[in-house]
Amino acid sequence: MGRNDNNDWLWLTDKSDKRRLKDAENARKNREEITRGISHGKVSRRDLVKWGLLTSAGLLAPIGGLNPFVRSMNAQTSSFSGGSCSHIPTGLNPSPLFGQSPFTQPMPRFDVLARNAVSTLSPAPTAQANTTQQPVDPRLVGGQTGLTGPIEGRPPGANWAHQKFAQFPPAVATEITTKEVTTNSTYNPGVTSDLNSGINPATPIPPKFHPNFPAQNANRVWTFNGTFPPKLLQVRYGEPVLMRHHNALTTDITNNGGFGRFTLTTHEHNAHHGAENDGFTGAYFWPNQFYDYHYPWVLAGFTSINTTATDARAGAPNDAGGITKVPGDWHETMSTHWFHDHMFTFTDQNVYKCNAGMNNIYSSLDRGDESVNDGVNLRMPSGYSETLHPGWGNLDYDVNLMLADKAWDANGQLTMDNIAFDGFLGDQMTVNFAWKPFFNVYARRYRFRILNASVSRFFALALSDSSNMVQIANDGNLLPLTVNLTQTDQLGIAERYDLVIDFSRYKAGQTVDLVNLQQMSSGKLPGPVLTVSQATGGTSCDPCVGSFLRFKVLGPPPKPDLSVDPSGAGKGIVLIPNPTLPTVARQRTFTFDDRASQDQNDPVTTYLGNGQGRGSWGIATNNNSGSFSFSRGSTLQADFGRISSQPGFATCEEWTLQGGFGWDHPIHIHFEEGQIISRNGSKPSPAESGRKDVYRLRPSGTVVIRMQFRDWGGMFMEHCHNTMHEDNAMLLRWDLDTGSTPFLSPLPTPISKPTGVTFQNPDEILTGA
């Protein structure tokens, strides 16, 4: 796949002209040297502009041998009603399928992470970072020998100590290790084989996107615990978790298969906790180090609302089917999260290498046991068990789905074009790291927690027979009122939709597919949303459009379905009303556009990228209410040493998020959920009316949100979650000053090195921050 001189993306298929396929393959090989050099740190994006290999807009220059369509001045595009369809920017030939057909492999359920006693951790976790010294591999420090560094990569000192560690001491420990991929011989799906499409958990799972595809080379895929399928963390409110994350990646920066960076920082998206546990983009740690993330699992507002924990709706499920009450606002209860790498300028590559997992959060309202009928539990589909997690966390009919488009080379090895700065899109669909699988279901209600874990691709989902689905959650937050629909809204990168599908309307032996209706021809923005008949008709030029997951109905379930029907006979049912927001203390405006410049030159904290002007991603910050007039230099590229805003602690602010110039950006704000007040001047749709943490702007759109800043302090982020845009360089830092030490402005910026983390003053603080 490639781009012509008019900057149209063109799909290539195995039926394309052989000369064009040859040109594309030659160009890929030549570009591979460039992309490898970027990932190895030998060249920068700015170097490519200086050398004339990229335009100042970050586009591949029309140079023979790099751009396979340089000779094609009038390349043809196919079309659908509703928009032109040119091809996806993988920069690659079509991914080979090795003679395999879709829906010929079972979809694996997530691999459930073990919940261990905290005493199993050695060394024991500490409030401040463990600075015990160990030898540093010379390859991490330019060949120097005899150097030492800390065993923990968390920045040292009070600013990065676990907040309220004594108040919320860890009750559960989970250890994960990011490493090169290998065979999984300890798979734990948390369900019996009949609930996992017949997969025997004792059978080793090789690192393949399909059993008959080649195994992935170790340096092409990096996953949590180094295995397929993705990992699932199960937690409860009121039960603090210490997640020790080990970095066991290679110390050879060049041993990455051409993309990815061996330093890591893990973001739990979007937990309410201190900044030291948020996966700040500059707080990364190195191979042979670990980082202790302390997740207290508290309800937002625990310091000011329901402080004596008297409301059963603010609670956690216990093993006996009862409720352990916790402080905080029950309207802030969350359910479906994910966690992923957030390495500065390498988030796109590291997440694309499969470094992502999901997290189910259980509460008295959403306890994961549909048999508990206590007047508080909402009894969403889950199943019930007397053995595994009795009274909570049942996974029988509560299924996590991680959607991601991928591309692989002629040898079947995962690959990407990391200089596709307007967005990278793969040409093959995967679910839970499996290419177009099937999933066996019983004829009853299922809950699907669906995550878009792509780099730049949007989705819109429907069933192949256009039958009803019920949306119960958006971004992991149960909605105020469930929504009946036959197709979802666009699902942006990092958004989560929880859908309930009732398979009792089907007979044993019937099948129905989950279909992607969202056609895309560029990573800049989604194209037209097709009808089901168009998407399944095989005529779309986008190979990721159409059926990608087949449900095979087995027949009646072995136990009765005790879940509540969330359709409400087509009218919906009430789940969790939105919190009541306090008076707005301040208004700010953030504009996301493609004409940014860089006013800093710090070699560690600053994005030194693809020039400036039109085509350079960035964010313009207006910390004052009122209209915002652009001026030259007002839009800035990322620098995690720059403080763009400092919201008032224990206040509510109104933020206006503006897009521009015909692009689309899914904007993620870390730390606490917000509420959409208006979209382009109108009320949000019912599906967007709950709490959210990712806000799709739509082309040239404006979204007004309100959110609170409370309970914790430190430095957080706001960015586009099209991670190619984020990394190049649509990201900013905002700090939360609690009014007391150690979180008094300005907070020093961490500078991570294998020999230890040092600190420096912020590069700048924007006016009025």
Tab-separated table of C-alpha atoms in Angstrom, residues 103 460-469 486-487 501 503 505-506 510-517 531-537 546-553:
chain	number	residue	atom	x	y	z
A	103	PHE	CA	-13.606	-17.796	11.032
A	460	ALA	CA	-18.649	1.355	13.905
A	461	LEU	CA	-20.230	-1.939	14.893
A	462	ALA	CA	-23.380	-3.839	13.951
A	463	LEU	CA	-24.604	-7.407	13.729
A	464	SER	CA	-24.793	-8.965	10.292
A	465	ASP	CA	-28.582	-9.380	10.578
A	466	SER	CA	-28.995	-5.775	11.852
A	467	SER	CA	-30.666	-7.029	15.009
A	468	ASN	CA	-30.796	-5.171	18.299
A	469	MET	CA	-27.908	-4.617	20.677
A	486	THR	CA	-28.721	-1.639	15.663
A	487	GLN	CA	-25.335	-0.004	15.079
A	501	ILE	CA	-26.352	-9.097	22.836
A	503	PHE	CA	-28.504	-14.737	21.539
A	505	ARG	CA	-33.361	-15.224	19.581
A	506	TYR	CA	-31.210	-17.673	17.611
A	510	GLN	CA	-27.161	-20.472	13.572
A	511	THR	CA	-24.430	-17.878	13.173
A	512	VAL	CA	-24.329	-14.101	13.264
A	513	ASP	CA	-21.314	-11.866	12.689
A	514	LEU	CA	-19.997	-8.740	14.340
A	515	VAL	CA	-19.412	-6.292	11.473
A	516	ASN	CA	-17.271	-3.176	11.095
A	517	LEU	CA	-19.171	-0.514	9.120
A	531	THR	CA	-24.753	0.025	5.681
A	532	VAL	CA	-24.566	-3.580	6.784
A	533	SER	CA	-25.272	-4.784	3.250
A	534	GLN	CA	-22.507	-2.549	1.846
A	535	ALA	CA	-20.027	-3.621	4.516
A	536	THR	CA	-20.703	-7.338	4.080
A	537	GLY	CA	-21.020	-7.196	0.294
A	546	GLY	CA	-17.083	-6.237	6.996
A	547	SER	CA	-17.481	-9.257	9.256
A	548	PHE	CA	-14.567	-9.876	11.611
A	549	LEU	CA	-15.995	-12.028	14.436
A	550	ARG	CA	-18.491	-14.871	13.952
A	551	PHE	CA	-20.772	-15.967	16.759
A	552	LYS	CA	-21.785	-19.640	16.571
A	553	VAL	CA	-24.877	-20.432	18.637
